[in-house]
Short mmCIF file of N, CA and C and ligand atoms in Angstrom, two decimals:
data_model
loop_
_atom_site.label_atom_id
_atom_site.label_comp_id
_atom_site.label_asym_id
_atom_site.label_seq_id
_atom_site.Cartn_x
_atom_site.Cartn_y
_atom_site.Cartn_z
N MET A 1 19.50 19.74 18.29
CA MET A 1 19.17 19.56 19.80
C MET A 1 20.41 19.80 20.64
N LYS A 2 20.18 20.36 21.74
CA LYS A 2 21.37 20.84 22.54
C LYS A 2 22.27 19.66 23.23
N ASN A 3 21.48 18.91 24.08
CA ASN A 3 22.18 17.74 24.62
C ASN A 3 21.36 16.48 24.57
N GLN A 4 22.00 15.79 23.75
CA GLN A 4 21.26 14.45 23.30
C GLN A 4 21.18 13.50 24.59
N LYS A 5 21.94 13.72 25.60
CA LYS A 5 21.90 12.83 26.61
C LYS A 5 20.51 12.93 27.35
N GLN A 6 19.88 13.97 26.83
CA GLN A 6 18.50 14.17 27.53
C GLN A 6 17.54 13.18 26.72
N LEU A 7 17.95 12.49 25.92
CA LEU A 7 17.14 11.55 25.20
C LEU A 7 17.26 10.17 25.72
N ILE A 8 16.26 9.67 26.43
CA ILE A 8 16.29 8.34 27.05
C ILE A 8 15.44 7.25 26.43
N ILE A 9 16.03 6.34 25.82
CA ILE A 9 15.17 5.37 25.18
C ILE A 9 14.92 4.04 26.10
N ILE A 10 13.75 3.72 26.25
CA ILE A 10 13.21 2.55 26.92
C ILE A 10 12.57 1.76 25.87
N THR A 11 13.30 0.58 25.74
CA THR A 11 12.78 -0.35 24.73
C THR A 11 12.84 -1.83 25.35
N GLY A 12 12.37 -2.71 24.38
CA GLY A 12 12.19 -4.13 24.92
C GLY A 12 10.82 -4.51 24.27
N PRO A 13 10.65 -5.91 24.39
CA PRO A 13 9.46 -6.47 23.73
C PRO A 13 8.12 -5.93 24.39
N SER A 14 7.15 -6.12 23.53
CA SER A 14 5.73 -5.82 24.07
C SER A 14 5.38 -6.75 25.20
N GLY A 15 4.89 -6.14 26.25
CA GLY A 15 4.40 -7.02 27.46
C GLY A 15 5.56 -7.04 28.37
N VAL A 16 6.75 -6.43 28.25
CA VAL A 16 7.77 -6.56 29.27
C VAL A 16 7.52 -5.49 30.28
N GLY A 17 6.72 -4.60 30.20
CA GLY A 17 6.34 -3.71 31.25
C GLY A 17 6.88 -2.28 31.05
N LYS A 18 7.21 -1.98 29.92
CA LYS A 18 7.84 -0.58 29.66
C LYS A 18 6.87 0.47 30.13
N GLY A 19 5.61 0.21 29.77
CA GLY A 19 4.65 1.44 30.23
C GLY A 19 4.61 1.54 31.68
N THR A 20 4.59 0.50 32.52
CA THR A 20 4.55 0.59 33.90
C THR A 20 5.99 1.28 34.43
N VAL A 21 7.08 0.91 33.88
CA VAL A 21 8.29 1.39 34.37
C VAL A 21 8.38 2.91 34.05
N VAL A 22 7.95 3.35 32.84
CA VAL A 22 7.98 4.69 32.49
C VAL A 22 7.07 5.65 33.37
N LYS A 23 5.92 5.01 33.62
CA LYS A 23 5.00 5.76 34.58
C LYS A 23 5.57 6.02 35.94
N GLU A 24 6.30 5.11 36.43
CA GLU A 24 6.96 5.20 37.70
C GLU A 24 8.13 6.12 37.61
N MET A 25 8.85 6.17 36.55
CA MET A 25 9.84 7.16 36.40
C MET A 25 9.25 8.60 36.36
N LEU A 26 8.15 8.76 35.70
CA LEU A 26 7.51 10.13 35.61
C LEU A 26 7.11 10.55 37.03
N ARG A 27 6.56 9.55 37.86
CA ARG A 27 6.07 9.90 39.08
C ARG A 27 7.27 10.32 40.05
N LYS A 28 8.48 9.72 39.81
CA LYS A 28 9.57 9.94 40.76
C LYS A 28 10.31 11.33 40.43
N ASP A 29 10.23 11.65 39.15
CA ASP A 29 11.02 12.93 38.79
C ASP A 29 10.27 13.67 37.76
N ASN A 30 10.04 15.09 38.24
CA ASN A 30 9.24 15.87 37.34
C ASN A 30 10.11 16.27 36.12
N ASN A 31 11.28 16.11 36.08
CA ASN A 31 12.25 16.54 35.02
C ASN A 31 12.14 15.59 33.76
N PHE A 32 11.49 14.40 34.09
CA PHE A 32 11.25 13.50 32.92
C PHE A 32 9.94 13.97 32.15
N TRP A 33 10.03 13.67 30.87
CA TRP A 33 8.83 13.95 30.01
C TRP A 33 8.70 12.78 29.01
N LEU A 34 7.51 12.27 28.87
CA LEU A 34 7.30 11.17 28.07
C LEU A 34 6.73 11.53 26.75
N SER A 35 7.45 11.18 25.60
CA SER A 35 6.98 11.58 24.28
C SER A 35 5.77 10.88 23.99
N ILE A 36 4.74 11.40 23.41
CA ILE A 36 3.46 10.75 23.03
C ILE A 36 3.57 10.43 21.62
N SER A 37 3.54 9.14 21.29
CA SER A 37 3.65 8.78 19.94
C SER A 37 2.44 8.72 19.06
N ALA A 38 2.62 8.71 17.71
CA ALA A 38 1.46 8.57 16.81
C ALA A 38 1.48 7.18 16.40
N THR A 39 0.25 6.54 16.26
CA THR A 39 0.08 5.15 15.80
C THR A 39 -1.12 5.11 14.94
N THR A 40 -1.08 3.97 14.04
CA THR A 40 -2.34 3.63 13.22
C THR A 40 -3.12 2.59 13.89
N ARG A 41 -2.69 2.02 15.20
CA ARG A 41 -3.50 1.00 15.73
C ARG A 41 -4.64 1.61 16.43
N GLU A 42 -5.68 0.72 16.43
CA GLU A 42 -6.96 0.96 17.08
C GLU A 42 -6.77 1.32 18.63
N PRO A 43 -7.42 2.27 19.15
CA PRO A 43 -7.18 2.73 20.54
C PRO A 43 -7.72 1.36 21.38
N ARG A 44 -7.01 0.98 22.37
CA ARG A 44 -7.58 0.01 23.22
C ARG A 44 -8.57 0.53 24.28
N GLN A 45 -9.33 -0.13 24.92
CA GLN A 45 -10.46 0.34 25.73
C GLN A 45 -9.67 1.19 26.87
N GLY A 46 -10.14 2.45 26.99
CA GLY A 46 -9.67 3.31 28.07
C GLY A 46 -8.47 4.34 27.46
N GLU A 47 -8.06 4.00 26.39
CA GLU A 47 -6.97 4.96 25.81
C GLU A 47 -7.60 6.19 25.32
N ILE A 48 -6.85 7.19 25.41
CA ILE A 48 -7.27 8.60 25.07
C ILE A 48 -6.46 9.06 23.91
N ASP A 49 -7.01 9.65 23.06
CA ASP A 49 -6.27 10.25 21.80
C ASP A 49 -5.55 11.59 22.44
N GLY A 50 -4.42 11.59 22.19
CA GLY A 50 -3.65 12.80 22.69
C GLY A 50 -2.83 12.62 24.08
N LYS A 51 -3.39 11.50 24.61
CA LYS A 51 -2.75 11.26 26.01
C LYS A 51 -1.87 9.93 25.83
N ASP A 52 -2.58 8.88 25.43
CA ASP A 52 -1.78 7.65 25.23
C ASP A 52 -1.01 7.62 24.02
N TYR A 53 -1.74 8.01 22.97
CA TYR A 53 -1.17 8.10 21.56
C TYR A 53 -1.93 9.22 20.94
N TYR A 54 -1.33 9.55 19.65
CA TYR A 54 -2.18 10.39 18.66
C TYR A 54 -2.61 9.21 17.72
N PHE A 55 -3.82 8.84 17.64
CA PHE A 55 -4.31 7.92 16.89
C PHE A 55 -4.75 8.34 15.57
N LEU A 56 -3.97 7.95 14.42
CA LEU A 56 -4.12 8.34 13.09
C LEU A 56 -4.53 7.31 12.05
N SER A 57 -5.01 7.69 10.93
CA SER A 57 -5.24 6.84 9.91
C SER A 57 -4.02 6.52 9.24
N ARG A 58 -4.00 5.36 8.63
CA ARG A 58 -2.65 4.97 7.70
C ARG A 58 -2.26 6.16 6.72
N GLU A 59 -3.30 6.62 6.07
CA GLU A 59 -3.14 7.64 5.12
C GLU A 59 -2.56 8.89 5.73
N LYS A 60 -2.92 9.35 6.80
CA LYS A 60 -2.40 10.51 7.57
C LYS A 60 -1.05 10.18 8.04
N PHE A 61 -0.81 9.03 8.52
CA PHE A 61 0.55 8.71 9.06
C PHE A 61 1.53 8.78 7.90
N LYS A 62 1.13 8.09 6.84
CA LYS A 62 2.10 8.13 5.61
C LYS A 62 2.31 9.58 5.08
N GLU A 63 1.38 10.40 5.09
CA GLU A 63 1.49 11.79 4.70
C GLU A 63 2.52 12.40 5.57
N MET A 64 2.37 12.17 6.90
CA MET A 64 3.36 12.73 7.87
C MET A 64 4.84 12.28 7.72
N ILE A 65 4.96 10.86 7.28
CA ILE A 65 6.35 10.32 6.99
C ILE A 65 6.93 11.28 5.82
N SER A 66 6.09 11.40 4.69
CA SER A 66 6.57 12.02 3.54
C SER A 66 6.94 13.56 3.85
N GLU A 67 6.27 14.08 4.98
CA GLU A 67 6.55 15.44 5.43
C GLU A 67 7.76 15.52 6.31
N ASN A 68 8.39 14.43 6.71
CA ASN A 68 9.42 14.26 7.54
C ASN A 68 9.19 14.82 9.01
N LEU A 69 7.94 14.53 9.50
CA LEU A 69 7.56 14.92 10.73
C LEU A 69 7.95 14.01 11.96
N PHE A 70 8.64 12.85 11.58
CA PHE A 70 9.02 11.79 12.60
C PHE A 70 10.32 11.79 12.76
N LEU A 71 10.90 11.69 14.11
CA LEU A 71 12.16 11.53 14.54
C LEU A 71 12.59 10.08 14.09
N GLU A 72 11.69 9.22 14.21
CA GLU A 72 11.74 7.74 13.86
C GLU A 72 10.42 7.24 13.72
N TRP A 73 10.18 6.10 12.95
CA TRP A 73 8.97 5.52 12.97
C TRP A 73 9.23 3.97 12.41
N ALA A 74 8.42 3.12 12.90
CA ALA A 74 8.49 1.70 12.54
C ALA A 74 7.13 1.03 12.36
N GLU A 75 7.22 -0.16 11.66
CA GLU A 75 5.86 -0.89 11.51
C GLU A 75 6.01 -1.88 12.59
N PHE A 76 5.10 -2.20 13.51
CA PHE A 76 5.09 -3.14 14.51
C PHE A 76 3.65 -3.82 14.54
N ALA A 77 3.68 -5.32 14.36
CA ALA A 77 2.56 -6.06 14.34
C ALA A 77 1.46 -5.42 13.61
N GLY A 78 1.78 -4.98 12.36
CA GLY A 78 0.87 -4.57 11.32
C GLY A 78 0.35 -3.11 11.48
N ASN A 79 1.01 -2.32 12.33
CA ASN A 79 0.65 -1.06 12.41
C ASN A 79 1.84 -0.04 12.55
N TYR A 80 1.72 1.12 12.15
CA TYR A 80 2.80 2.22 12.17
C TYR A 80 2.82 2.92 13.54
N TYR A 81 4.10 3.18 13.99
CA TYR A 81 4.16 3.91 15.24
C TYR A 81 5.39 4.97 14.96
N GLY A 82 5.17 6.15 15.62
CA GLY A 82 6.23 7.06 15.29
C GLY A 82 6.34 8.13 16.41
N THR A 83 7.55 8.67 16.43
CA THR A 83 7.87 9.86 17.47
C THR A 83 7.82 11.10 16.66
N LEU A 84 7.15 12.04 17.25
CA LEU A 84 7.05 13.34 16.55
C LEU A 84 8.17 14.27 16.94
N ILE A 85 8.95 14.68 15.91
CA ILE A 85 9.99 15.57 16.01
C ILE A 85 9.75 16.77 17.01
N ASP A 86 8.64 17.61 16.52
CA ASP A 86 8.60 18.88 17.14
C ASP A 86 8.47 18.96 18.62
N SER A 87 7.62 18.08 19.05
CA SER A 87 7.35 17.99 20.60
C SER A 87 8.58 17.68 21.27
N VAL A 88 9.33 16.61 20.78
CA VAL A 88 10.58 16.21 21.60
C VAL A 88 11.59 17.32 21.48
N LYS A 89 11.79 18.03 20.45
CA LYS A 89 12.67 19.08 20.39
C LYS A 89 12.37 20.20 21.29
N GLU A 90 11.03 20.46 21.29
CA GLU A 90 10.68 21.62 22.36
C GLU A 90 10.95 21.17 23.70
N ARG A 91 10.77 19.96 24.05
CA ARG A 91 11.07 19.56 25.61
C ARG A 91 12.49 19.52 25.79
N ILE A 92 13.32 19.02 24.90
CA ILE A 92 14.74 19.19 24.93
C ILE A 92 15.25 20.48 25.30
N GLU A 93 14.70 21.44 24.53
CA GLU A 93 15.12 22.84 24.62
C GLU A 93 14.69 23.32 26.00
N ARG A 94 13.66 22.92 26.48
CA ARG A 94 13.14 23.28 27.82
C ARG A 94 13.87 22.47 28.97
N ASN A 95 14.87 21.82 28.55
CA ASN A 95 15.77 20.97 29.63
C ASN A 95 15.17 19.75 30.19
N TYR A 96 14.03 19.25 29.61
CA TYR A 96 13.56 18.16 30.14
C TYR A 96 14.36 16.82 29.74
N LYS A 97 14.33 15.80 30.53
CA LYS A 97 14.89 14.60 30.07
C LYS A 97 13.66 13.78 29.33
N VAL A 98 13.81 13.64 28.00
CA VAL A 98 12.82 13.02 27.39
C VAL A 98 12.82 11.58 27.14
N ILE A 99 11.80 10.93 27.59
CA ILE A 99 11.71 9.44 27.39
C ILE A 99 10.99 9.11 26.27
N LEU A 100 11.62 8.16 25.43
CA LEU A 100 10.93 7.57 24.25
C LEU A 100 10.65 6.11 24.55
N GLU A 101 9.42 5.75 24.62
CA GLU A 101 9.09 4.29 25.07
C GLU A 101 8.69 3.70 23.76
N ILE A 102 9.74 3.06 22.98
CA ILE A 102 9.52 2.55 21.59
C ILE A 102 10.02 1.13 21.43
N GLU A 103 9.61 0.56 20.23
CA GLU A 103 10.13 -0.71 19.90
C GLU A 103 11.58 -0.65 19.42
N VAL A 104 12.19 -1.99 19.05
CA VAL A 104 13.61 -1.85 18.84
C VAL A 104 14.12 -1.16 17.56
N GLU A 105 13.32 -1.33 16.61
CA GLU A 105 13.71 -0.80 15.28
C GLU A 105 13.75 0.81 15.38
N GLY A 106 12.83 1.30 15.81
CA GLY A 106 12.82 2.79 16.10
C GLY A 106 13.87 3.18 16.97
N ALA A 107 14.10 2.37 17.95
CA ALA A 107 15.25 2.73 18.95
C ALA A 107 16.68 2.75 18.27
N LYS A 108 16.76 1.73 17.22
CA LYS A 108 18.03 1.70 16.44
C LYS A 108 18.23 2.84 15.64
N GLN A 109 17.00 3.33 15.03
CA GLN A 109 17.12 4.47 14.23
C GLN A 109 17.58 5.71 14.95
N ILE A 110 17.05 5.97 16.14
CA ILE A 110 17.43 6.91 17.14
C ILE A 110 18.94 6.84 17.41
N ARG A 111 19.46 5.68 17.75
CA ARG A 111 20.66 5.49 18.08
C ARG A 111 21.70 5.87 16.92
N GLU A 112 21.34 5.67 15.70
CA GLU A 112 22.17 5.96 14.63
C GLU A 112 22.13 7.52 14.31
N LYS A 113 20.88 8.14 14.56
CA LYS A 113 20.77 9.54 14.16
C LYS A 113 21.27 10.38 15.29
N PHE A 114 21.16 10.08 16.58
CA PHE A 114 21.52 10.80 17.82
C PHE A 114 22.31 9.95 18.74
N PRO A 115 23.61 9.57 18.39
CA PRO A 115 24.32 8.62 19.26
C PRO A 115 24.41 8.90 20.62
N ASP A 116 24.15 10.19 20.95
CA ASP A 116 24.49 10.60 22.34
C ASP A 116 23.16 10.44 23.24
N ASN A 117 22.43 9.36 22.99
CA ASN A 117 21.28 9.12 23.94
C ASN A 117 21.69 7.98 24.85
N ILE A 118 20.76 7.75 25.80
CA ILE A 118 21.01 6.53 26.61
C ILE A 118 19.90 5.50 26.26
N SER A 119 20.28 4.46 26.03
CA SER A 119 19.33 3.34 25.75
C SER A 119 19.09 2.25 26.60
N ILE A 120 18.12 1.80 27.17
CA ILE A 120 17.81 0.89 28.07
C ILE A 120 16.88 -0.35 27.56
N PHE A 121 17.31 -1.43 27.49
CA PHE A 121 16.53 -2.60 27.14
C PHE A 121 15.97 -3.47 28.22
N LEU A 122 14.67 -3.41 28.30
CA LEU A 122 14.02 -4.33 29.37
C LEU A 122 13.76 -5.63 28.94
N LEU A 123 14.26 -6.59 29.79
CA LEU A 123 14.17 -8.03 29.43
C LEU A 123 13.06 -8.67 30.37
N PRO A 124 12.36 -9.68 29.83
CA PRO A 124 11.48 -10.36 30.66
C PRO A 124 12.10 -11.37 31.60
N PRO A 125 11.64 -11.64 32.81
CA PRO A 125 12.39 -12.61 33.70
C PRO A 125 12.50 -13.92 32.97
N THR A 126 11.48 -14.31 32.31
CA THR A 126 11.43 -15.58 31.42
C THR A 126 10.55 -15.38 30.12
N GLN A 127 10.70 -16.20 29.21
CA GLN A 127 9.92 -16.24 28.06
C GLN A 127 8.34 -16.43 28.32
N LYS A 128 8.26 -17.52 29.31
CA LYS A 128 6.88 -17.72 29.67
C LYS A 128 6.18 -16.61 30.37
N GLU A 129 6.85 -15.97 31.24
CA GLU A 129 6.36 -14.78 31.95
C GLU A 129 5.85 -13.72 30.92
N LEU A 130 6.74 -13.48 29.86
CA LEU A 130 6.34 -12.51 28.84
C LEU A 130 5.10 -12.87 28.16
N GLU A 131 5.05 -14.09 27.70
CA GLU A 131 3.81 -14.73 27.16
C GLU A 131 2.58 -14.40 28.10
N ASN A 132 2.73 -14.77 29.38
CA ASN A 132 1.60 -14.56 30.35
C ASN A 132 1.27 -13.16 30.32
N ARG A 133 2.09 -12.17 30.23
CA ARG A 133 1.85 -10.78 30.46
C ARG A 133 1.07 -10.30 29.18
N ILE A 134 1.72 -10.80 28.10
CA ILE A 134 0.88 -10.33 26.71
C ILE A 134 -0.45 -11.01 26.72
N ARG A 135 -0.66 -12.19 27.15
CA ARG A 135 -2.02 -12.73 27.21
C ARG A 135 -2.96 -12.25 28.13
N ASN A 136 -2.35 -11.92 29.37
CA ASN A 136 -3.15 -11.32 30.48
C ASN A 136 -3.73 -9.99 30.15
N ARG A 137 -3.03 -9.30 29.31
CA ARG A 137 -3.51 -7.91 28.93
C ARG A 137 -4.95 -8.02 28.39
N ALA A 138 -5.13 -8.98 27.60
CA ALA A 138 -6.52 -9.35 27.13
C ALA A 138 -7.08 -8.31 26.31
N THR A 139 -6.44 -7.33 25.81
CA THR A 139 -6.96 -6.26 25.00
C THR A 139 -6.75 -6.59 23.63
N ASP A 140 -5.66 -7.41 23.21
CA ASP A 140 -5.30 -7.60 22.04
C ASP A 140 -6.05 -8.99 21.47
N ASN A 141 -6.27 -9.16 20.18
CA ASN A 141 -6.99 -10.32 19.77
C ASN A 141 -5.80 -11.41 19.49
N GLU A 142 -6.22 -12.61 19.17
CA GLU A 142 -5.18 -13.72 19.18
C GLU A 142 -4.14 -13.37 18.06
N GLN A 143 -4.57 -12.95 16.98
CA GLN A 143 -3.60 -12.68 15.82
C GLN A 143 -2.54 -11.74 16.25
N SER A 144 -3.03 -10.77 17.03
CA SER A 144 -2.06 -9.72 17.37
C SER A 144 -1.11 -10.12 18.58
N ILE A 145 -1.73 -11.06 19.33
CA ILE A 145 -0.93 -11.76 20.53
C ILE A 145 0.22 -12.57 19.79
N LEU A 146 -0.20 -13.44 18.97
CA LEU A 146 0.84 -14.20 18.20
C LEU A 146 1.86 -13.38 17.54
N ARG A 147 1.47 -12.41 16.79
CA ARG A 147 2.40 -11.55 16.26
C ARG A 147 3.44 -10.92 17.24
N ARG A 148 2.94 -10.52 18.29
CA ARG A 148 3.69 -9.84 19.32
C ARG A 148 4.67 -10.92 19.91
N LEU A 149 4.18 -12.10 20.18
CA LEU A 149 5.18 -13.09 20.71
C LEU A 149 6.25 -13.44 19.72
N LYS A 150 5.98 -13.57 18.47
CA LYS A 150 7.06 -13.86 17.55
C LYS A 150 7.97 -12.69 17.35
N ARG A 151 7.41 -11.63 17.31
CA ARG A 151 8.22 -10.27 17.35
C ARG A 151 9.12 -10.34 18.63
N ALA A 152 8.59 -10.63 19.76
CA ALA A 152 9.52 -10.51 20.99
C ALA A 152 10.71 -11.39 20.77
N GLU A 153 10.67 -12.55 20.22
CA GLU A 153 11.84 -13.39 19.96
C GLU A 153 13.08 -12.63 19.12
N PHE A 154 12.52 -12.00 18.20
CA PHE A 154 13.34 -11.08 17.36
C PHE A 154 13.95 -9.89 18.17
N GLU A 155 13.18 -9.35 18.89
CA GLU A 155 13.50 -8.15 19.69
C GLU A 155 14.55 -8.53 20.71
N ILE A 156 14.28 -9.74 21.49
CA ILE A 156 15.26 -10.02 22.41
C ILE A 156 16.59 -10.32 22.00
N LYS A 157 16.62 -10.81 20.68
CA LYS A 157 17.94 -11.10 20.05
C LYS A 157 18.68 -9.78 19.81
N SER A 158 18.09 -8.65 19.60
CA SER A 158 18.81 -7.56 19.39
C SER A 158 19.10 -6.72 20.73
N SER A 159 18.75 -7.28 21.91
CA SER A 159 19.03 -6.64 23.18
C SER A 159 20.51 -6.11 23.38
N GLN A 160 21.30 -6.97 22.82
CA GLN A 160 22.75 -6.54 23.03
C GLN A 160 23.28 -5.16 22.32
N ASP A 161 22.39 -4.76 21.32
CA ASP A 161 22.69 -3.61 20.78
C ASP A 161 22.52 -2.18 21.55
N PHE A 162 21.93 -2.39 22.85
CA PHE A 162 21.67 -1.24 23.60
C PHE A 162 22.65 -1.14 24.86
N ASP A 163 22.46 0.22 25.44
CA ASP A 163 23.62 0.49 26.35
C ASP A 163 23.40 -0.40 27.65
N TYR A 164 22.18 -0.44 28.17
CA TYR A 164 21.91 -1.26 29.40
C TYR A 164 20.81 -2.15 29.20
N LEU A 165 20.99 -3.34 29.88
CA LEU A 165 19.97 -4.43 29.93
C LEU A 165 19.50 -4.49 31.32
N VAL A 166 18.17 -4.55 31.48
CA VAL A 166 17.68 -4.69 32.82
C VAL A 166 16.57 -5.70 32.71
N THR A 167 16.69 -6.74 33.64
CA THR A 167 15.58 -7.72 33.64
C THR A 167 14.52 -7.28 34.35
N ASN A 168 13.31 -7.04 34.04
CA ASN A 168 12.36 -6.36 34.70
C ASN A 168 11.61 -7.43 35.56
N GLU A 169 12.10 -7.70 36.78
CA GLU A 169 11.32 -8.62 37.58
C GLU A 169 10.60 -7.93 38.77
N ASN A 170 11.27 -6.80 39.29
CA ASN A 170 10.77 -6.14 40.36
C ASN A 170 10.79 -4.64 40.05
N LEU A 171 9.76 -3.98 40.11
CA LEU A 171 9.58 -2.63 39.66
C LEU A 171 10.53 -1.70 40.19
N GLU A 172 10.59 -1.78 41.61
CA GLU A 172 11.50 -0.86 42.37
C GLU A 172 12.95 -0.97 41.94
N GLU A 173 13.36 -2.28 41.88
CA GLU A 173 14.67 -2.51 41.46
C GLU A 173 15.03 -2.05 39.99
N THR A 174 14.04 -2.26 39.19
CA THR A 174 14.33 -1.81 37.77
C THR A 174 14.32 -0.30 37.73
N ILE A 175 13.62 0.48 38.47
CA ILE A 175 13.58 1.78 38.52
C ILE A 175 15.07 2.33 39.07
N LYS A 176 15.43 1.63 40.14
CA LYS A 176 16.66 1.98 40.93
C LYS A 176 17.74 2.03 39.84
N LYS A 177 17.79 0.92 39.03
CA LYS A 177 18.83 0.66 38.20
C LYS A 177 18.85 1.62 37.04
N ILE A 178 17.72 1.95 36.46
CA ILE A 178 17.57 2.87 35.41
C ILE A 178 18.07 4.32 35.94
N ILE A 179 17.52 4.75 36.99
CA ILE A 179 17.91 6.01 37.51
C ILE A 179 19.42 6.13 37.68
N ASN A 180 20.11 5.07 38.18
CA ASN A 180 21.41 4.95 38.46
C ASN A 180 22.14 5.17 36.89
N PHE A 181 21.73 4.51 35.93
CA PHE A 181 22.37 4.59 34.65
C PHE A 181 22.28 6.06 34.06
N ILE A 182 21.14 6.58 34.28
CA ILE A 182 20.86 7.84 33.72
C ILE A 182 21.50 8.91 34.42
N GLY A 183 21.89 8.79 35.79
CA GLY A 183 22.56 9.89 36.57
C GLY A 183 21.59 11.12 36.77
N ASN A 184 22.18 12.15 37.17
CA ASN A 184 21.34 13.30 37.44
C ASN A 184 21.67 14.39 36.50
P1 5GP C 201 1.42 -0.96 21.75
O1 5GP C 201 0.51 -1.34 20.53
O2 5GP C 201 1.40 -2.25 22.79
O3 5GP C 201 0.93 0.20 22.49
O4 5GP C 201 2.78 -0.74 21.20
C1 5GP C 201 3.47 -1.66 20.43
C2 5GP C 201 4.99 -1.42 20.38
O5 5GP C 201 5.31 -0.17 19.73
C3 5GP C 201 5.54 -1.34 21.84
O6 5GP C 201 6.79 -1.94 21.95
C4 5GP C 201 5.92 0.29 22.08
O7 5GP C 201 6.89 0.47 22.82
C5 5GP C 201 6.20 0.61 20.50
N1 5GP C 201 5.90 2.13 20.25
C6 5GP C 201 5.18 2.86 20.68
N2 5GP C 201 5.32 4.12 20.36
C7 5GP C 201 6.29 4.08 19.43
C8 5GP C 201 7.02 5.01 18.62
O8 5GP C 201 6.73 6.09 18.41
N3 5GP C 201 8.03 4.43 17.72
C9 5GP C 201 8.38 3.24 17.75
N4 5GP C 201 9.33 2.76 16.91
N5 5GP C 201 7.84 2.28 18.53
C10 5GP C 201 6.76 2.78 19.29
#
């Protein structure tokens, strides 16, 4: 890859608002491109295959791991998630700033393999607020909600491993800070 600073990692616990932040980044600058991940989790209502994720069977996902098709992959709350190498490479070569919206284990893998990225960890204003956001999403079952909450504690503990920490309280403020960190 030519310029790894073109790789922007947005990470942080489930429910912190990564998706909303990334959507706003994409709206503000045509030069950003969001990598579409593969996952074995079931699509939520309204999610579209090839747009939100590539929804795959566990079997297919494992086959792709053995074929080295992922830049990184991780298991999260009982499912696999991974970033596809080819599409990211192609966009980097076309000079896009590629956004990876991923959980912390995958983010750490990327940081080890491509140290020249920029990583941003989004923190919730409070633990309670995070729980409310996860619960209000109402698309996950109770078991998945509990797994995500437990996982969030672990994820927040690793927040110091990333370049920038942003408490996501106000969307506009969060975006301003991120754009400032990334530069032009
Ligand atoms: P969700 O099931 O809520 O869509 O995603 C669960 C978690 O997996 C979120 O923290 C999300 O950022 C993360 N995730 C999504 N795609 C990837 C990926 O390709 N790799 C990794 N490591 N995590 C991902």
